[in-house]
Amino acid sequence: MNNKIPYKIYLKENEIPTQWYNVRADMKNKPAPLLNPGTLEPMTFDELRPVFCDELVKQELDDTTPYFDIPDEIVDFYKMYRPSPLVRAYFLEKELDTPAKIYYKFEGNNTSGSHKLNSAIAQAYYAKKQGLKGVTTETGAGQWGTALSMACSYFDLDCIVYMVKCSYEQKPFRREVMRTYGASVTPSPSDTTNVGKKILEEFPGTTGSLGCAISEAVEAATSKEGYRYVLGSVLSQVLLHQSIIGLESKIALDKYDIKPDMIIGCAGGGSNLGGLISPFMGEKLRGEADYQFIAAEPASCPSLTRGVYAYDFCDTGMVCPLAKMYTLGSGFIPSANHAGGLRYHGMSSVLSQLYDDKLIEARSVEQTNVFAAAQRFARVEGILPAPESSHAISVAIDEALKCKETGEEKTILFGLTGTGYFDMVAYGAYNDGTMSDYIPTDEELQKGFDSLPNVNL
Ligand SMILES: *Cc1c(COP(=O)(O)O)cnc(C)c1O
């Protein structure tokens, strides 16, 4: 490699950004506000306070402040695993024989194995600062619960995790990581909450869903003194915290005068993609530069590419505020797609608005293609990617191969959100050739749309 751009571009510790960037401040069309499901009026600070920590409510409701200082305690924690490397994928480029230049920002270099720790530590910090005893949350595949349990143990906070029952049973290792960090993990639905009991009565034997676990975690937080609920994706505050990914990427690229043409990320609730693109999107919104942004989502849970832009419930129990987003309907039950982190019915309201304004594009990718891309990537770049992250790899490879056809030397940046060590059952199915692709029919999607609340004019 006698190229002047190193394989890994590392920043120095003192180059870690000390402010998060809030892309909403530069959006002309602001994301639609959260609505109170009873009054259909925008949720106020006082209405959100019983659920979320005060400082996080302020961040959630702030559409105008462009930069937020990152408290020193959080920067100190970031130093344990950040800055994360920006890697030039020389080996993948060679494998694809493409003139495209490919870079990826790798967020899997921490024990939780994903970018989720960037927001978990911020949310735990504000809970501690407010003098709370603990936080409650849900986890699907387990990455968020793992990240939060690490963050809570750092600040000595109680961490109560409702884990979707099928994951609780199928992913005992994630469960044990959380318990090792001191979290208590309850399979959801459970009989520890009223909403859980109701769901169990109605659907005995159900293996749960993310929407149902959210309802239980919110009830647990609001019915216990000194507890608040925290969420690992979708919310605007989470995108704000994840802007650290994009800010670091931009500093590293600027050092070598590299300007990406295209930025790609996988999209579940939208937090890593939103965080990665934020500073670049800010430049685009202010008319300073132009980039192409692409969201990669599973064909089995296609909220952007086949969803509708409407107010919807964030959870199954309908206890949360209504959010306007690209959604498949809270009643949509995705098939057992292996990329657990991408199985949410809705999408961040920030990304939804940007998508509706045609500032970002979206592609849906089928599961076997995703694993083919994951395997190809692992064999040349060495990292074993998470299935979620591999959606972005798949789209990046497609784009690099298009460059091969046209001869264009585009610069592609994608987010590699995490590692896949806990997903070896899925890799096994791919290796055995037993993995299948599931794409919902229009009729199946209609059932989800029929569950939309009746507030959309
Ligand atoms: C949770 C998760 C995602 C998806 O969440 P976003 O909020 O859309 O970023 C992607 N990759 C990994 C590794 C995850 O754990």
Short mmCIF file of C-alpha atoms and ligand atoms in Angstrom, two decimals:
data_model
loop_
_atom_site.label_atom_id
_atom_site.label_comp_id
_atom_site.label_asym_id
_atom_site.label_seq_id
_atom_site.Cartn_x
_atom_site.Cartn_y
_atom_site.Cartn_z
CA MET A 1 0.00 0.00 0.00
CA ASN A 2 2.09 2.92 -1.16
CA ASN A 3 -0.89 5.21 -1.31
CA LYS A 4 -0.63 8.35 0.79
CA ILE A 5 -3.96 7.74 2.51
CA PRO A 6 -3.42 5.33 5.40
CA TYR A 7 -5.46 2.17 5.81
CA LYS A 8 -6.84 3.56 9.05
CA ILE A 9 -7.28 7.23 9.73
CA TYR A 10 -7.14 7.66 13.50
CA LEU A 11 -7.77 10.92 15.25
CA LYS A 12 -5.86 11.86 18.37
CA GLU A 13 -7.65 11.65 21.68
CA ASN A 14 -7.82 15.44 21.94
CA GLU A 15 -9.49 15.59 18.54
CA ILE A 16 -12.65 13.90 19.82
CA PRO A 17 -15.43 16.44 19.22
CA THR A 18 -16.59 18.23 22.38
CA GLN A 19 -19.95 19.25 20.95
CA TRP A 20 -22.75 17.27 19.32
CA TYR A 21 -24.36 18.72 16.21
CA ASN A 22 -28.15 19.03 15.99
CA VAL A 23 -29.09 18.80 12.30
CA ARG A 24 -32.65 19.95 13.06
CA ALA A 25 -31.27 23.47 13.54
CA ASP A 26 -30.44 23.64 9.82
CA MET A 27 -33.61 21.94 8.54
CA LYS A 28 -36.03 24.31 6.84
CA ASN A 29 -38.86 21.84 7.26
CA LYS A 30 -38.57 20.76 10.88
CA PRO A 31 -39.53 17.22 11.87
CA ALA A 32 -43.16 17.04 13.00
CA PRO A 33 -43.59 17.29 16.80
CA LEU A 34 -44.47 14.37 19.04
CA LEU A 35 -48.20 14.47 19.82
CA ASN A 36 -50.04 13.68 23.02
CA PRO A 37 -52.23 10.71 21.97
CA GLY A 38 -55.12 12.04 24.09
CA THR A 39 -55.26 15.70 23.10
CA LEU A 40 -53.36 15.46 19.78
CA GLU A 41 -51.46 18.59 20.84
CA PRO A 42 -47.63 18.69 20.68
CA MET A 43 -46.09 17.10 23.76
CA THR A 44 -44.75 19.69 26.20
CA PHE A 45 -41.69 19.59 28.45
CA ASP A 46 -43.92 18.94 31.49
CA GLU A 47 -45.76 16.08 29.78
CA LEU A 48 -42.51 14.35 28.81
CA ARG A 49 -40.77 14.82 32.18
CA PRO A 50 -42.36 11.84 33.94
CA VAL A 51 -41.04 9.56 31.16
CA PHE A 52 -37.62 10.96 30.18
CA CYS A 53 -34.81 12.74 32.05
CA ASP A 54 -35.18 16.53 32.05
CA GLU A 55 -32.02 17.30 30.10
CA LEU A 56 -32.93 14.72 27.46
CA VAL A 57 -36.43 16.18 27.09
CA LYS A 58 -34.81 19.57 26.43
CA GLN A 59 -32.63 18.02 23.74
CA GLU A 60 -35.63 16.20 22.28
CA LEU A 61 -37.70 19.35 21.93
CA ASP A 62 -34.89 21.62 20.67
CA ASP A 63 -35.12 22.17 16.91
CA THR A 64 -33.01 25.32 16.84
CA THR A 65 -29.76 25.00 18.84
CA PRO A 66 -27.11 23.76 16.40
CA TYR A 67 -24.48 22.62 18.92
CA PHE A 68 -24.68 21.05 22.38
CA ASP A 69 -21.61 20.81 24.61
CA ILE A 70 -20.72 17.22 25.44
CA PRO A 71 -20.18 17.07 29.22
CA ASP A 72 -16.58 16.23 30.25
CA GLU A 73 -17.68 13.01 31.98
CA ILE A 74 -19.11 11.74 28.69
CA VAL A 75 -16.03 12.80 26.70
CA ASP A 76 -13.92 10.89 29.25
CA PHE A 77 -16.00 7.75 28.70
CA TYR A 78 -15.81 8.23 24.92
CA LYS A 79 -12.02 8.15 25.29
CA MET A 80 -12.23 4.48 26.34
CA TYR A 81 -13.26 3.46 22.82
CA ARG A 82 -13.17 6.57 20.67
CA PRO A 83 -12.14 8.05 18.33
CA SER A 84 -13.27 5.14 16.21
CA PRO A 85 -11.21 4.39 13.11
CA LEU A 86 -12.13 5.56 9.65
CA VAL A 87 -10.89 2.81 7.39
CA ARG A 88 -10.02 2.97 3.71
CA ALA A 89 -11.30 -0.33 2.35
CA TYR A 90 -8.36 -0.93 0.03
CA PHE A 91 -8.83 -4.69 0.18
CA LEU A 92 -12.53 -4.51 -0.63
CA GLU A 93 -11.82 -2.12 -3.51
CA LYS A 94 -9.30 -4.61 -4.88
CA GLU A 95 -11.72 -7.52 -4.45
CA LEU A 96 -14.41 -5.59 -6.35
CA ASP A 97 -11.92 -4.29 -8.91
CA THR A 98 -13.63 -0.92 -8.72
CA PRO A 99 -12.29 2.58 -9.39
CA ALA A 100 -14.45 3.77 -6.46
CA LYS A 101 -12.74 4.75 -3.24
CA ILE A 102 -14.46 3.17 -0.27
CA TYR A 103 -14.24 4.27 3.36
CA TYR A 104 -16.03 2.95 6.39
CA LYS A 105 -16.40 4.31 9.90
CA PHE A 106 -16.12 1.36 12.28
CA GLU A 107 -18.21 1.57 15.47
CA GLY A 108 -17.78 -2.03 16.62
CA ASN A 109 -14.62 -1.50 18.69
CA ASN A 110 -16.22 -1.69 22.12
CA THR A 111 -17.55 -4.57 24.20
CA SER A 112 -21.20 -3.83 23.40
CA GLY A 113 -20.15 -4.21 19.77
CA SER A 114 -22.06 -1.31 18.24
CA HIS A 115 -22.54 2.45 18.00
CA LYS A 116 -25.34 2.30 20.59
CA LEU A 117 -22.88 3.00 23.41
CA ASN A 118 -22.49 6.59 22.10
CA SER A 119 -26.02 7.43 23.20
CA ALA A 120 -26.27 4.97 26.12
CA ILE A 121 -23.51 6.77 28.00
CA ALA A 122 -25.11 10.16 27.39
CA GLN A 123 -28.52 9.00 28.59
CA ALA A 124 -27.08 7.31 31.68
CA TYR A 125 -25.08 10.46 32.48
CA TYR A 126 -28.13 12.74 32.44
CA ALA A 127 -30.10 10.25 34.56
CA LYS A 128 -27.31 10.18 37.14
CA LYS A 129 -26.96 13.96 37.11
CA GLN A 130 -30.68 14.27 37.83
CA GLY A 131 -30.20 12.07 40.89
CA LEU A 132 -32.32 9.20 39.58
CA LYS A 133 -32.02 5.64 40.89
CA GLY A 134 -32.18 3.94 37.56
CA VAL A 135 -33.54 3.60 34.05
CA THR A 136 -35.74 1.13 32.21
CA THR A 137 -35.59 0.17 28.56
CA GLU A 138 -36.42 -2.48 26.00
CA THR A 139 -34.04 -4.43 23.84
CA GLY A 140 -34.74 -6.54 20.80
CA ALA A 141 -31.61 -8.22 19.53
CA GLY A 142 -29.76 -7.10 22.66
CA GLN A 143 -27.24 -4.53 21.42
CA TRP A 144 -28.96 -1.58 23.03
CA GLY A 145 -29.50 -3.40 26.32
CA THR A 146 -25.84 -4.39 26.36
CA ALA A 147 -24.67 -0.83 25.69
CA LEU A 148 -27.01 0.60 28.31
CA SER A 149 -25.96 -1.93 30.95
CA MET A 150 -22.32 -0.93 30.39
CA ALA A 151 -23.19 2.77 30.67
CA CYS A 152 -25.29 2.23 33.81
CA SER A 153 -22.61 0.24 35.56
CA TYR A 154 -20.14 3.07 34.82
CA PHE A 155 -22.41 5.58 36.57
CA ASP A 156 -23.71 3.11 39.18
CA LEU A 157 -27.34 3.28 38.04
CA ASP A 158 -29.93 0.51 38.25
CA CYS A 159 -30.71 -0.84 34.75
CA ILE A 160 -33.98 -2.70 34.06
CA VAL A 161 -34.19 -4.25 30.62
CA TYR A 162 -37.29 -5.75 28.98
CA MET A 163 -35.96 -8.11 26.36
CA VAL A 164 -38.21 -9.39 23.56
CA LYS A 165 -38.98 -12.95 24.66
CA CYS A 166 -37.81 -14.72 21.50
CA SER A 167 -34.42 -12.96 21.76
CA TYR A 168 -34.25 -13.68 25.49
CA GLU A 169 -34.53 -17.37 24.69
CA GLN A 170 -32.51 -17.42 21.46
CA LYS A 171 -29.72 -15.08 22.53
CA PRO A 172 -28.69 -16.20 26.01
CA PHE A 173 -25.18 -14.77 25.54
CA ARG A 174 -26.35 -11.18 25.12
CA ARG A 175 -28.59 -11.64 28.13
CA GLU A 176 -25.62 -12.79 30.21
CA VAL A 177 -23.45 -9.88 29.07
CA MET A 178 -26.15 -7.52 30.35
CA ARG A 179 -26.38 -9.37 33.67
CA THR A 180 -22.62 -9.34 34.01
CA TYR A 181 -22.76 -5.54 33.86
CA GLY A 182 -25.43 -5.63 36.57
CA ALA A 183 -28.66 -5.17 34.59
CA SER A 184 -31.82 -7.10 35.44
CA VAL A 185 -33.30 -8.66 32.33
CA THR A 186 -36.98 -9.65 32.05
CA PRO A 187 -38.43 -11.47 29.04
CA SER A 188 -41.26 -9.44 27.46
CA PRO A 189 -44.23 -9.70 27.55
CA SER A 190 -44.10 -10.35 31.28
CA ASP A 191 -46.49 -10.30 34.20
CA THR A 192 -44.50 -7.52 35.91
CA THR A 193 -46.54 -4.78 34.16
CA ASN A 194 -50.24 -4.24 33.45
CA VAL A 195 -49.64 -3.82 29.74
CA GLY A 196 -47.60 -7.04 29.69
CA LYS A 197 -50.37 -8.94 31.48
CA LYS A 198 -52.95 -7.60 29.04
CA ILE A 199 -50.89 -8.62 26.01
CA LEU A 200 -50.29 -12.10 27.52
CA GLU A 201 -54.03 -12.52 28.09
CA GLU A 202 -54.86 -11.48 24.57
CA PHE A 203 -52.04 -13.43 22.87
CA PRO A 204 -51.00 -16.31 25.12
CA GLY A 205 -47.76 -17.87 23.97
CA THR A 206 -46.61 -14.76 22.06
CA THR A 207 -42.84 -14.41 21.74
CA GLY A 208 -43.11 -10.64 22.01
CA SER A 209 -42.10 -7.66 19.90
CA LEU A 210 -40.09 -4.49 20.29
CA GLY A 211 -43.28 -2.40 20.42
CA CYS A 212 -44.59 -4.51 23.29
CA ALA A 213 -41.33 -4.36 25.26
CA ILE A 214 -41.31 -0.55 24.89
CA SER A 215 -44.79 -0.38 26.44
CA GLU A 216 -43.64 -2.46 29.40
CA ALA A 217 -40.45 -0.45 29.94
CA VAL A 218 -42.36 2.86 29.85
CA GLU A 219 -44.90 1.55 32.36
CA ALA A 220 -42.13 0.28 34.64
CA ALA A 221 -40.39 3.69 34.54
CA THR A 222 -43.47 5.78 35.18
CA SER A 223 -44.76 3.58 38.01
CA LYS A 224 -41.46 3.49 39.95
CA GLU A 225 -40.15 6.41 41.99
CA GLY A 226 -36.77 7.66 40.74
CA TYR A 227 -36.81 5.87 37.38
CA ARG A 228 -37.03 7.13 33.81
CA TYR A 229 -37.32 5.41 30.46
CA VAL A 230 -34.53 5.53 27.88
CA LEU A 231 -34.61 4.55 24.21
CA GLY A 232 -31.71 3.55 21.98
CA SER A 233 -32.87 4.81 18.60
CA VAL A 234 -35.63 6.73 16.75
CA LEU A 235 -35.68 9.78 19.07
CA SER A 236 -34.07 13.05 17.96
CA GLN A 237 -31.91 13.14 21.12
CA VAL A 238 -30.35 9.81 20.08
CA LEU A 239 -29.51 11.19 16.63
CA LEU A 240 -27.93 14.16 18.38
CA HIS A 241 -25.65 11.90 20.46
CA GLN A 242 -24.81 9.77 17.43
CA SER A 243 -23.65 12.86 15.52
CA ILE A 244 -20.27 12.05 17.12
CA ILE A 245 -19.91 9.41 14.36
CA GLY A 246 -20.33 11.93 11.55
CA LEU A 247 -18.32 14.67 13.24
CA GLU A 248 -15.32 12.38 13.76
CA SER A 249 -15.64 11.09 10.19
CA LYS A 250 -15.63 14.62 8.85
CA ILE A 251 -12.55 15.65 10.85
CA ALA A 252 -10.69 12.55 9.61
CA LEU A 253 -11.72 13.09 5.97
CA ASP A 254 -10.89 16.78 6.08
CA LYS A 255 -7.36 15.96 7.25
CA TYR A 256 -6.71 14.30 3.92
CA ASP A 257 -8.94 16.59 1.86
CA ILE A 258 -11.30 13.76 1.05
CA LYS A 259 -14.84 14.65 0.07
CA PRO A 260 -17.29 11.73 -0.09
CA ASP A 261 -19.74 11.72 -3.01
CA MET A 262 -22.04 9.30 -1.32
CA ILE A 263 -22.74 8.37 2.31
CA ILE A 264 -24.50 5.12 3.12
CA GLY A 265 -25.84 3.70 6.37
CA CYS A 266 -28.21 1.00 7.50
CA ALA A 267 -31.47 2.25 8.94
CA GLY A 268 -33.50 0.62 11.69
CA GLY A 269 -34.77 3.50 13.78
CA GLY A 270 -32.32 5.78 12.00
CA SER A 271 -29.84 6.71 14.73
CA ASN A 272 -26.51 5.63 13.21
CA LEU A 273 -27.43 6.86 9.74
CA GLY A 274 -28.73 10.13 11.17
CA GLY A 275 -25.57 10.55 13.25
CA LEU A 276 -23.22 9.67 10.41
CA ILE A 277 -24.80 12.03 7.89
CA SER A 278 -25.65 14.92 10.25
CA PRO A 279 -22.65 17.24 9.69
CA PHE A 280 -22.62 16.48 5.96
CA MET A 281 -26.38 17.04 5.75
CA GLY A 282 -25.86 20.32 7.60
CA GLU A 283 -23.51 21.45 4.81
CA LYS A 284 -26.02 20.38 2.20
CA LEU A 285 -28.90 22.16 3.95
CA ARG A 286 -26.82 25.35 4.23
CA GLY A 287 -25.90 25.11 0.55
CA GLU A 288 -22.17 24.66 1.25
CA ALA A 289 -21.67 21.24 -0.31
CA ASP A 290 -23.61 18.44 -1.92
CA TYR A 291 -23.68 14.77 -1.08
CA GLN A 292 -25.82 11.76 -1.95
CA PHE A 293 -27.22 10.03 1.13
CA ILE A 294 -28.58 6.48 1.04
CA ALA A 295 -30.46 4.57 3.75
CA ALA A 296 -30.20 0.77 3.53
CA GLU A 297 -33.12 -1.14 5.02
CA PRO A 298 -34.26 -4.78 4.99
CA ALA A 299 -36.75 -5.77 2.31
CA SER A 300 -38.63 -7.60 5.08
CA CYS A 301 -39.20 -4.39 7.10
CA PRO A 302 -39.19 -1.59 4.49
CA SER A 303 -40.41 1.47 6.42
CA LEU A 304 -38.88 4.07 4.07
CA THR A 305 -39.25 2.36 0.71
CA ARG A 306 -42.77 1.01 1.20
CA GLY A 307 -44.12 2.76 4.31
CA VAL A 308 -46.38 5.78 4.58
CA TYR A 309 -45.53 9.17 6.13
CA ALA A 310 -48.02 9.47 8.95
CA TYR A 311 -48.51 9.90 12.68
CA ASP A 312 -48.24 6.53 14.35
CA PHE A 313 -47.84 4.86 17.71
CA CYS A 314 -44.26 4.09 18.69
CA ASP A 315 -45.27 1.02 20.69
CA THR A 316 -47.84 -1.78 20.68
CA GLY A 317 -49.45 -0.83 23.98
CA MET A 318 -50.08 2.72 22.66
CA VAL A 319 -48.73 4.38 25.81
CA CYS A 320 -46.09 6.48 24.04
CA PRO A 321 -46.58 9.80 22.23
CA LEU A 322 -47.51 9.73 18.56
CA ALA A 323 -44.66 10.39 16.14
CA LYS A 324 -44.91 11.41 12.50
CA MET A 325 -42.66 9.10 10.57
CA TYR A 326 -42.34 6.74 7.66
CA THR A 327 -44.02 3.71 9.12
CA LEU A 328 -45.45 0.30 8.36
CA GLY A 329 -47.96 0.73 11.21
CA SER A 330 -47.38 -0.28 14.82
CA GLY A 331 -49.49 -3.38 14.11
CA PHE A 332 -46.97 -4.59 11.52
CA ILE A 333 -45.16 -7.71 12.74
CA PRO A 334 -41.98 -8.17 10.72
CA SER A 335 -40.94 -11.69 9.76
CA ALA A 336 -38.13 -13.27 11.74
CA ASN A 337 -35.46 -11.28 9.93
CA HIS A 338 -32.02 -11.90 11.40
CA ALA A 339 -31.08 -8.24 11.54
CA GLY A 340 -32.97 -7.72 14.80
CA GLY A 341 -31.82 -4.13 15.07
CA LEU A 342 -33.60 -3.20 11.85
CA ARG A 343 -36.98 -4.68 12.72
CA TYR A 344 -38.72 -1.54 13.93
CA HIS A 345 -41.96 -0.51 12.18
CA GLY A 346 -41.14 3.21 12.10
CA MET A 347 -38.23 5.58 11.45
CA SER A 348 -36.72 8.63 13.15
CA SER A 349 -38.89 11.68 12.48
CA VAL A 350 -35.76 13.66 11.50
CA LEU A 351 -34.79 11.16 8.81
CA SER A 352 -38.43 10.78 7.78
CA GLN A 353 -38.70 14.51 7.10
CA LEU A 354 -35.38 14.57 5.23
CA TYR A 355 -36.51 11.59 3.16
CA ASP A 356 -39.86 13.23 2.43
CA ASP A 357 -37.96 16.34 1.31
CA LYS A 358 -35.98 14.07 -1.05
CA LEU A 359 -32.69 14.92 0.65
CA ILE A 360 -31.93 11.26 1.27
CA GLU A 361 -32.66 8.14 -0.76
CA ALA A 362 -33.47 4.65 0.45
CA ARG A 363 -32.82 1.14 -0.85
CA SER A 364 -34.20 -2.11 0.45
CA VAL A 365 -31.96 -5.17 0.50
CA GLU A 366 -32.84 -8.86 0.72
CA GLN A 367 -31.37 -10.93 3.50
CA THR A 368 -29.35 -13.46 1.49
CA ASN A 369 -27.74 -10.62 -0.49
CA VAL A 370 -26.91 -8.93 2.80
CA PHE A 371 -25.13 -12.02 4.12
CA ALA A 372 -23.34 -12.54 0.81
CA ALA A 373 -22.02 -8.98 1.17
CA ALA A 374 -21.13 -9.61 4.83
CA GLN A 375 -19.14 -12.71 3.94
CA ARG A 376 -17.35 -11.04 1.05
CA PHE A 377 -16.45 -8.12 3.29
CA ALA A 378 -15.29 -10.31 6.20
CA ARG A 379 -13.03 -12.37 3.95
CA VAL A 380 -11.08 -9.38 2.66
CA GLU A 381 -11.36 -6.69 5.35
CA GLY A 382 -11.14 -9.05 8.33
CA ILE A 383 -13.99 -7.63 10.40
CA LEU A 384 -17.00 -9.87 11.04
CA PRO A 385 -19.85 -7.41 10.49
CA ALA A 386 -23.20 -7.33 12.27
CA PRO A 387 -26.10 -8.33 10.00
CA GLU A 388 -27.54 -4.83 10.44
CA SER A 389 -24.31 -3.18 9.33
CA SER A 390 -24.12 -5.55 6.39
CA HIS A 391 -27.13 -3.86 4.81
CA ALA A 392 -24.90 -0.80 4.36
CA ILE A 393 -22.05 -2.98 3.06
CA SER A 394 -24.41 -4.51 0.51
CA VAL A 395 -25.50 -1.12 -0.84
CA ALA A 396 -21.90 0.17 -0.81
CA ILE A 397 -20.78 -2.85 -2.85
CA ASP A 398 -23.63 -2.30 -5.33
CA GLU A 399 -22.61 1.33 -5.76
CA ALA A 400 -18.92 0.44 -6.13
CA LEU A 401 -19.80 -2.10 -8.81
CA LYS A 402 -21.84 0.55 -10.65
CA CYS A 403 -18.68 2.68 -10.66
CA LYS A 404 -16.85 -0.23 -12.22
CA GLU A 405 -19.34 -0.22 -15.10
CA THR A 406 -19.23 3.52 -15.64
CA GLY A 407 -15.57 4.03 -14.76
CA GLU A 408 -16.50 6.74 -12.24
CA GLU A 409 -14.06 7.22 -9.36
CA LYS A 410 -16.65 8.03 -6.74
CA THR A 411 -15.77 8.27 -3.07
CA ILE A 412 -18.12 6.20 -0.94
CA LEU A 413 -18.38 6.42 2.85
CA PHE A 414 -20.45 3.92 4.77
CA GLY A 415 -21.17 3.27 8.42
CA LEU A 416 -20.02 -0.08 9.79
CA THR A 417 -22.13 -0.03 12.93
CA GLY A 418 -20.97 -3.17 14.68
CA THR A 419 -19.69 -6.70 14.88
CA GLY A 420 -21.69 -9.89 14.45
CA TYR A 421 -20.25 -12.33 17.00
CA PHE A 422 -23.66 -12.85 18.61
CA ASP A 423 -25.31 -13.49 15.25
CA MET A 424 -23.61 -16.73 14.35
CA VAL A 425 -26.91 -18.64 14.17
CA ALA A 426 -27.86 -16.37 11.29
CA TYR A 427 -24.44 -16.77 9.69
CA GLY A 428 -24.90 -20.53 10.14
CA ALA A 429 -28.18 -20.45 8.23
CA TYR A 430 -26.48 -18.54 5.44
CA ASN A 431 -23.52 -20.93 5.36
CA ASP A 432 -25.87 -23.94 5.30
CA GLY A 433 -27.91 -22.44 2.48
CA THR A 434 -31.09 -22.57 4.56
CA MET A 435 -31.58 -18.81 4.82
CA SER A 436 -34.59 -17.46 2.97
CA ASP A 437 -35.72 -14.03 1.85
CA TYR A 438 -39.03 -12.77 2.99
CA ILE A 439 -40.70 -9.81 1.33
CA PRO A 440 -44.13 -8.84 2.67
CA THR A 441 -46.96 -8.63 0.14
CA ASP A 442 -49.00 -5.43 -0.34
CA GLU A 443 -51.90 -7.15 1.46
CA GLU A 444 -49.68 -7.88 4.48
CA LEU A 445 -48.47 -4.29 4.57
CA GLN A 446 -52.08 -3.07 4.34
CA LYS A 447 -52.83 -4.81 7.65
CA GLY A 448 -50.14 -2.70 9.29
CA PHE A 449 -51.45 0.50 7.65
CA ASP A 450 -54.93 -0.37 8.93
CA SER A 451 -53.51 -0.14 12.47
CA LEU A 452 -52.53 3.54 12.01
CA PRO A 453 -54.27 5.87 14.45
CA ASN A 454 -57.12 7.91 13.11
CA VAL A 455 -55.39 11.28 13.40
CA ASN A 456 -53.88 11.59 9.96
CA LEU A 457 -55.80 14.17 7.97
C1 LIG B 1 -29.34 -1.11 16.58
C2 LIG B 1 -28.38 -1.32 15.49
C3 LIG B 1 -28.61 -0.77 14.21
C4 LIG B 1 -29.85 -0.02 13.84
O1 LIG B 1 -30.21 1.05 14.62
P1 LIG B 1 -30.23 2.54 14.09
O2 LIG B 1 -30.89 3.31 15.17
O3 LIG B 1 -31.02 2.57 12.81
O4 LIG B 1 -28.85 2.95 13.88
C5 LIG B 1 -27.63 -0.95 13.26
N1 LIG B 1 -26.52 -1.66 13.49
C6 LIG B 1 -26.27 -2.20 14.70
C7 LIG B 1 -25.00 -2.97 14.90
C8 LIG B 1 -27.19 -2.04 15.74
O5 LIG B 1 -26.94 -2.58 16.93
#
